[in-house]
CSV table of C-alpha atoms in Angstrom, one decimal:
chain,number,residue,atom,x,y,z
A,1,UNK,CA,105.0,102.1,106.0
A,2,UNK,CA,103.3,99.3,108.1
A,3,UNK,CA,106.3,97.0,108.9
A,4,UNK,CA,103.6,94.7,110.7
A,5,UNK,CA,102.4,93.7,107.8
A,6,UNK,CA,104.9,91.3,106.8
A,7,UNK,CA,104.6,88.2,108.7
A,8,UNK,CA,107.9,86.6,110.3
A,9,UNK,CA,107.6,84.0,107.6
A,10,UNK,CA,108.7,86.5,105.2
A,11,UNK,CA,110.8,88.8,107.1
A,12,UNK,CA,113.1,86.1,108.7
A,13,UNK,CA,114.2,84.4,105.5
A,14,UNK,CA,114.8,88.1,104.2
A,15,UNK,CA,116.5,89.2,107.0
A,16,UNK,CA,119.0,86.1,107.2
A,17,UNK,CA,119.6,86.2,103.5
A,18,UNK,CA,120.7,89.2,103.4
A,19,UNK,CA,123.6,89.1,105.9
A,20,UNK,CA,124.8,86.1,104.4
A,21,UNK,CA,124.6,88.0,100.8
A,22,UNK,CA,126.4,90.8,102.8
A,23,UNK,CA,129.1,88.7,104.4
A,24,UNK,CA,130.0,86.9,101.2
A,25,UNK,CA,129.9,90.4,99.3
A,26,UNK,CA,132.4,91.9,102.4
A,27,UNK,CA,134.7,88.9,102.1
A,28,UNK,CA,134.6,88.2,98.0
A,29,UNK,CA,133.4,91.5,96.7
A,30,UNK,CA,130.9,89.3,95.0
A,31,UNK,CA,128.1,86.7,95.0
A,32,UNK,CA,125.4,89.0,97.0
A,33,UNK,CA,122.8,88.3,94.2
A,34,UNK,CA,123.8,84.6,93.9
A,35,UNK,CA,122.7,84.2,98.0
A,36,UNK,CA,120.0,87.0,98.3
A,37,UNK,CA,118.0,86.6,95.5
A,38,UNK,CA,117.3,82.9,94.9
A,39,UNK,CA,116.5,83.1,98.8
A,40,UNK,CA,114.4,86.0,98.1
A,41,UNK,CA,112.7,85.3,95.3
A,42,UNK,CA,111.1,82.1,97.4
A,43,UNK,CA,109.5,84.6,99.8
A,44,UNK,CA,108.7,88.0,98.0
A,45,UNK,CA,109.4,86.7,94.1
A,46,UNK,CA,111.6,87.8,91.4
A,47,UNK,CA,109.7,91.0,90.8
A,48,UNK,CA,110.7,92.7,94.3
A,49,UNK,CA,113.8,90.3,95.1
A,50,UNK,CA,116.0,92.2,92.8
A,51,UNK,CA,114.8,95.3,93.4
A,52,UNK,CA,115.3,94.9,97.1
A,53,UNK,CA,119.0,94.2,96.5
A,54,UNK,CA,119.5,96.8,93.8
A,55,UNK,CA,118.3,99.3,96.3
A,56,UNK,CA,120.2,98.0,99.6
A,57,UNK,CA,123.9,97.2,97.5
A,58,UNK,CA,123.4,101.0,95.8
A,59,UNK,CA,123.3,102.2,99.4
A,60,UNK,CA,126.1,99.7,100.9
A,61,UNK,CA,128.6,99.8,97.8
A,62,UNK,CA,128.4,103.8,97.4
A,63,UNK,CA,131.3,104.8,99.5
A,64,UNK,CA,133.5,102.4,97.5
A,65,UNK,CA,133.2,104.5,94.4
A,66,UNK,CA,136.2,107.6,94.7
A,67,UNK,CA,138.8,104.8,95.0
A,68,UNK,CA,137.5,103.1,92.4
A,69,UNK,CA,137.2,105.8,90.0
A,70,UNK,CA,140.9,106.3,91.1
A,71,UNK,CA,142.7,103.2,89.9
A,72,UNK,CA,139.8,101.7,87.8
A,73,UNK,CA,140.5,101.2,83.9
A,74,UNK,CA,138.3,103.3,82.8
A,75,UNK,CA,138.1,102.4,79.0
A,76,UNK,CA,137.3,98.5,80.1
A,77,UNK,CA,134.6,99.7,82.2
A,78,UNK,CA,133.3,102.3,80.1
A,79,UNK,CA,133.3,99.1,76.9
A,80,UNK,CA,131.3,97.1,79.3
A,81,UNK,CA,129.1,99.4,80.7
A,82,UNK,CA,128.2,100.1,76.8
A,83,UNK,CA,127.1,96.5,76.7
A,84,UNK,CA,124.9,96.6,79.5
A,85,UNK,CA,123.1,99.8,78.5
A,86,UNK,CA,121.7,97.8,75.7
A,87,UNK,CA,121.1,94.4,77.8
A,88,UNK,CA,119.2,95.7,81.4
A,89,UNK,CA,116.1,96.9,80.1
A,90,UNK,CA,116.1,93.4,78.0
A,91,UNK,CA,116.8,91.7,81.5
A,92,UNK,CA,113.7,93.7,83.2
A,93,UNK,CA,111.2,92.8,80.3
A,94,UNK,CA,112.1,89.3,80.8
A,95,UNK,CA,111.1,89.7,84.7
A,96,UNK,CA,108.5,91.7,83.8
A,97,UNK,CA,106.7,89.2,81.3
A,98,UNK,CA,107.9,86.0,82.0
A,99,UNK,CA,106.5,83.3,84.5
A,100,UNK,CA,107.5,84.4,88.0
A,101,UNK,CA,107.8,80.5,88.4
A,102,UNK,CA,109.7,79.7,85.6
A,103,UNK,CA,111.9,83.2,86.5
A,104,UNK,CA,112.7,81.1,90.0
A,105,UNK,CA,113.6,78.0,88.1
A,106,UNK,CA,115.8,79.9,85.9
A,107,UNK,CA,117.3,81.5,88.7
A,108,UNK,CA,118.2,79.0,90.8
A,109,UNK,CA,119.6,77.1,87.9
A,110,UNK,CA,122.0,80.0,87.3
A,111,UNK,CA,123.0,80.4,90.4
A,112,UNK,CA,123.9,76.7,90.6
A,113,UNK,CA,125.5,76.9,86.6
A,114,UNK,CA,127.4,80.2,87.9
A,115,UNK,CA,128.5,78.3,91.0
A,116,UNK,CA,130.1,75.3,88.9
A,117,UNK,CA,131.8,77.5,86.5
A,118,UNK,CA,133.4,79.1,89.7
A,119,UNK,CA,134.0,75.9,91.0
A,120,UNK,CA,135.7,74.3,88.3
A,121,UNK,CA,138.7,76.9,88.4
A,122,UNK,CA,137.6,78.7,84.4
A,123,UNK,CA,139.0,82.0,83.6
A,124,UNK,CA,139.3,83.7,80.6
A,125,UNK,CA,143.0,83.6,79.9
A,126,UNK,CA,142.6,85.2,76.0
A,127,UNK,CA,143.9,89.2,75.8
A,128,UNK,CA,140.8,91.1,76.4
A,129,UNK,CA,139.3,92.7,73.3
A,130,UNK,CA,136.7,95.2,72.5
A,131,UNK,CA,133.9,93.0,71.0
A,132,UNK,CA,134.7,90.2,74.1
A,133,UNK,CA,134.3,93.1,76.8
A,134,UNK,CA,131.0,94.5,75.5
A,135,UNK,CA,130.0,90.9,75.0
A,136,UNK,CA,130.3,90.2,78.6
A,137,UNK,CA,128.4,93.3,79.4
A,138,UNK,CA,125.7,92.7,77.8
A,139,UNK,CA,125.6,89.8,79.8
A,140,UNK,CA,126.3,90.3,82.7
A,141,UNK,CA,123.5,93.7,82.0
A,142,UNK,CA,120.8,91.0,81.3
A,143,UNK,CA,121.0,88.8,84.0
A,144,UNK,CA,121.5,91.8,86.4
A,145,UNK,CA,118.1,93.8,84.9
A,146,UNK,CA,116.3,90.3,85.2
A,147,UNK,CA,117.9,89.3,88.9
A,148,UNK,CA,120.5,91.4,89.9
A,149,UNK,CA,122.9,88.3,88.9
A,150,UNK,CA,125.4,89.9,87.0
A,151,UNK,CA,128.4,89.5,88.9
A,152,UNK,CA,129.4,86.0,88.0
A,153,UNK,CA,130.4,86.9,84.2
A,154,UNK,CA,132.0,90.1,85.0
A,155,UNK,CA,134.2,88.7,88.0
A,156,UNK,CA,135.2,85.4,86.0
A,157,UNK,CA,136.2,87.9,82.9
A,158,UNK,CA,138.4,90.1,84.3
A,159,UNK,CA,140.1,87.7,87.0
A,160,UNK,CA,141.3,86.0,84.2
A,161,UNK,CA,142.9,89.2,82.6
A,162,UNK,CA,146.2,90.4,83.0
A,163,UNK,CA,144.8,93.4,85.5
A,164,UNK,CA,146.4,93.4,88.8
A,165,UNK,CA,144.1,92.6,91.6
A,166,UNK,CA,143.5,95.9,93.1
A,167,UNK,CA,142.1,97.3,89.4
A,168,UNK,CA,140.5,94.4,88.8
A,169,UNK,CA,138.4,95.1,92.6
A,170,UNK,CA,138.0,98.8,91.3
A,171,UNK,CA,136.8,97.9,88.1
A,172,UNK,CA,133.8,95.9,89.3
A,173,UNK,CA,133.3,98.1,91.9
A,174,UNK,CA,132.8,101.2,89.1
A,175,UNK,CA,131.1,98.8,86.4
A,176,UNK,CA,128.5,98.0,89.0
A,177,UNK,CA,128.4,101.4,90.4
A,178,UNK,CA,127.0,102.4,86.2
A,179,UNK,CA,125.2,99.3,85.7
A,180,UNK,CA,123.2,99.5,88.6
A,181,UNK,CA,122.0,103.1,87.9
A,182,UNK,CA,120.8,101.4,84.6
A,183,UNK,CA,119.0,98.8,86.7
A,184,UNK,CA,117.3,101.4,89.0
A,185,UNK,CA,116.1,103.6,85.5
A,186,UNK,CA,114.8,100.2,84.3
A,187,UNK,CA,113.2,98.8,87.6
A,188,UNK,CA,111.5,102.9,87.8
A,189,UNK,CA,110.5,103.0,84.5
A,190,UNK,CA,108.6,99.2,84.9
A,191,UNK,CA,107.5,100.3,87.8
A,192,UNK,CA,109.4,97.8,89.9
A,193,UNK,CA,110.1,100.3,92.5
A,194,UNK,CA,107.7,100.3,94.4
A,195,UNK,CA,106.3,101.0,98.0
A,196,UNK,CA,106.8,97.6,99.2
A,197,UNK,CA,110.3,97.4,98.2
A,198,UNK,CA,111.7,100.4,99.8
A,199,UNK,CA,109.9,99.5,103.0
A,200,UNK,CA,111.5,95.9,102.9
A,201,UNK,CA,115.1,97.7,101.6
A,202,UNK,CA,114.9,99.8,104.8
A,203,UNK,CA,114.5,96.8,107.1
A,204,UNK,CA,116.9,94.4,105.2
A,205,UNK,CA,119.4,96.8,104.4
A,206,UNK,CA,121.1,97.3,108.0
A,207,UNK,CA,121.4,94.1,108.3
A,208,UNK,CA,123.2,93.2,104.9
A,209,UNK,CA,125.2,96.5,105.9
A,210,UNK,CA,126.7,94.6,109.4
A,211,UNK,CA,127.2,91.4,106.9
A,212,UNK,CA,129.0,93.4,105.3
A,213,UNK,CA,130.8,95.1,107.1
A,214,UNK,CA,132.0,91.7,109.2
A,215,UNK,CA,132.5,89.8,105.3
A,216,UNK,CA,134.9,93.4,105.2
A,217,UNK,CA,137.0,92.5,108.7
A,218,UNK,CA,137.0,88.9,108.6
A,219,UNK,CA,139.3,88.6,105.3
A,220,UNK,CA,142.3,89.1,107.1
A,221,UNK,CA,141.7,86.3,109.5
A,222,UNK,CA,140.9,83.1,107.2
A,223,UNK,CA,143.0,81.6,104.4
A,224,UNK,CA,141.6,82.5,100.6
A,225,UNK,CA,141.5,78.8,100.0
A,226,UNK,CA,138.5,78.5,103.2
A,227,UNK,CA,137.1,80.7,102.8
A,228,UNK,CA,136.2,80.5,99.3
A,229,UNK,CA,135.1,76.9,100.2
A,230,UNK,CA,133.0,78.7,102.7
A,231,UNK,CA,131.5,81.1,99.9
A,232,UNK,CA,130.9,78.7,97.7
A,233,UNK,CA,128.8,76.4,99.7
A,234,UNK,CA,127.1,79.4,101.3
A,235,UNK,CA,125.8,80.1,97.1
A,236,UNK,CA,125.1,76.1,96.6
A,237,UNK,CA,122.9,75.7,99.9
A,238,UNK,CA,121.4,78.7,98.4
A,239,UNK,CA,120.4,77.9,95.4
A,240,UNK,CA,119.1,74.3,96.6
A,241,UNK,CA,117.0,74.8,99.4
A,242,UNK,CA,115.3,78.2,97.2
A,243,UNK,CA,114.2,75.8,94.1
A,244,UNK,CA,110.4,76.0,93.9
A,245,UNK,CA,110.7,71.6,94.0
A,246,UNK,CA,110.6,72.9,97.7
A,247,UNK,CA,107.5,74.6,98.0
A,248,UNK,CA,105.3,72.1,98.9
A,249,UNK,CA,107.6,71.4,102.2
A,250,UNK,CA,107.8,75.1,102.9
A,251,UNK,CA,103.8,75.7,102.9
């Protein structure tokens, strides 16, 4: 792998968006995809922007997974993880045939919709039932085979449940841990994987592991309230300055 091939015009927006994907994801436990691949996608495209993250947050997120297993509920996860079965290979032939440009639009535009459904303080307050959970699987699976953007439905579901916190952490910790092998069997079998994104995973990953790792220690030192402000407008100045309008002023 010739690393000197990238240029520093591609490597430095890479680079810096993932430790900010990493420092939200170490803080939150989510919003990774909602930073890294809009950011991403502006540079490298949709085509190699998710697969970079699938491959780097597998690595990061596995050592998460025997607690999670431990206090996880395990029927929720396993009703969800149903859904997405069906909906990530969907997600990857929609990157895979439509418009990389209109793929950029669209996610941009969901990062920002995502971002005001956060914002606006929504949860799903309704008893969780079977049809609802697989639902929202199948949602979250599509957007996550089409841009690793899953997160948003799954996390505004179950925070809204009657779950305590810590299985609530465990069970998007697992659910991701199954999705994301479906993601990888997709992105292989459309022969996403390739070369060039395990070559950009290896130099990006490192660096979304210290953001990480820092997102990790810092959440005992700010208020929830800040630093969700912090989050939040970390995802909006995201999404904004990664909308192709922009393109003209980057080149």
């Amino acid at each position: 792998m010739n690393f000197s091939l990238y240029p520093v015009s591609t490597l430095v927006p890479l680079l810096l968006a993932a430790f900010i994907a990493g420092l939200a994801r170490g803080f939150s436990g989510f919003g990774a995809a909602l930073i890294f691949v809009p950011l991403a996608s502006a540079v490298v495209g949709p085509r190699m922007a998710g697969p970079i993250l699938l491959v780097i947050d597998i690595v990061a997120s596995f050592p998460l997974i025997p607690d999670a297993l431990r206090k996880a509920d395990k029927q929720a996860v396993g009703l969800m993880s149903i859904g997405a079965l069906v909906a990530v290979p969907l997600g990857v032939m929609a990157l895979m045939h439509f418009d990389p440009l209109a793929t950029r639009w669209g996610i941009s535009l969901t990062a920002v919709g995502f971002l005001l459904l956060l914002l606006s303080g929504w949860r799903y307050r309704s008893k969780p039932v079977a049809a609802a959970t697989l639902g929202v699987g199948a949602i979250a699976g599509f957007f996550s085979g089409a841009a690793q953007l899953g997160g948003p439905p799954v996390v505004t579901y179950w925070l809204g449940g009657q779950h305590k916190a810590a299985q609530v952490r465990a069970n998007i910790v697992l659910y991701f841990a199954i999705s994301s092998v479906f993601s990888a069997i997709s992105y292989w079998w459309a022969e996403l994987l390739v070369l060039q994104v395990f070559a950009l995973a290896i130099m990006t990953g490192p660096v979304y592991g210290f953001g990480l790792y820092l997102g990790a220690r810092s959440f005992g030192y700010a208020r929830e309230d800040i630093f969700r402000r912090i989050c939040f407008s970390l995802i909006a100045v995201s999404a904004i300055i990664s909308l192709p309008v922009w393109d003209g002023v980057r080149n």
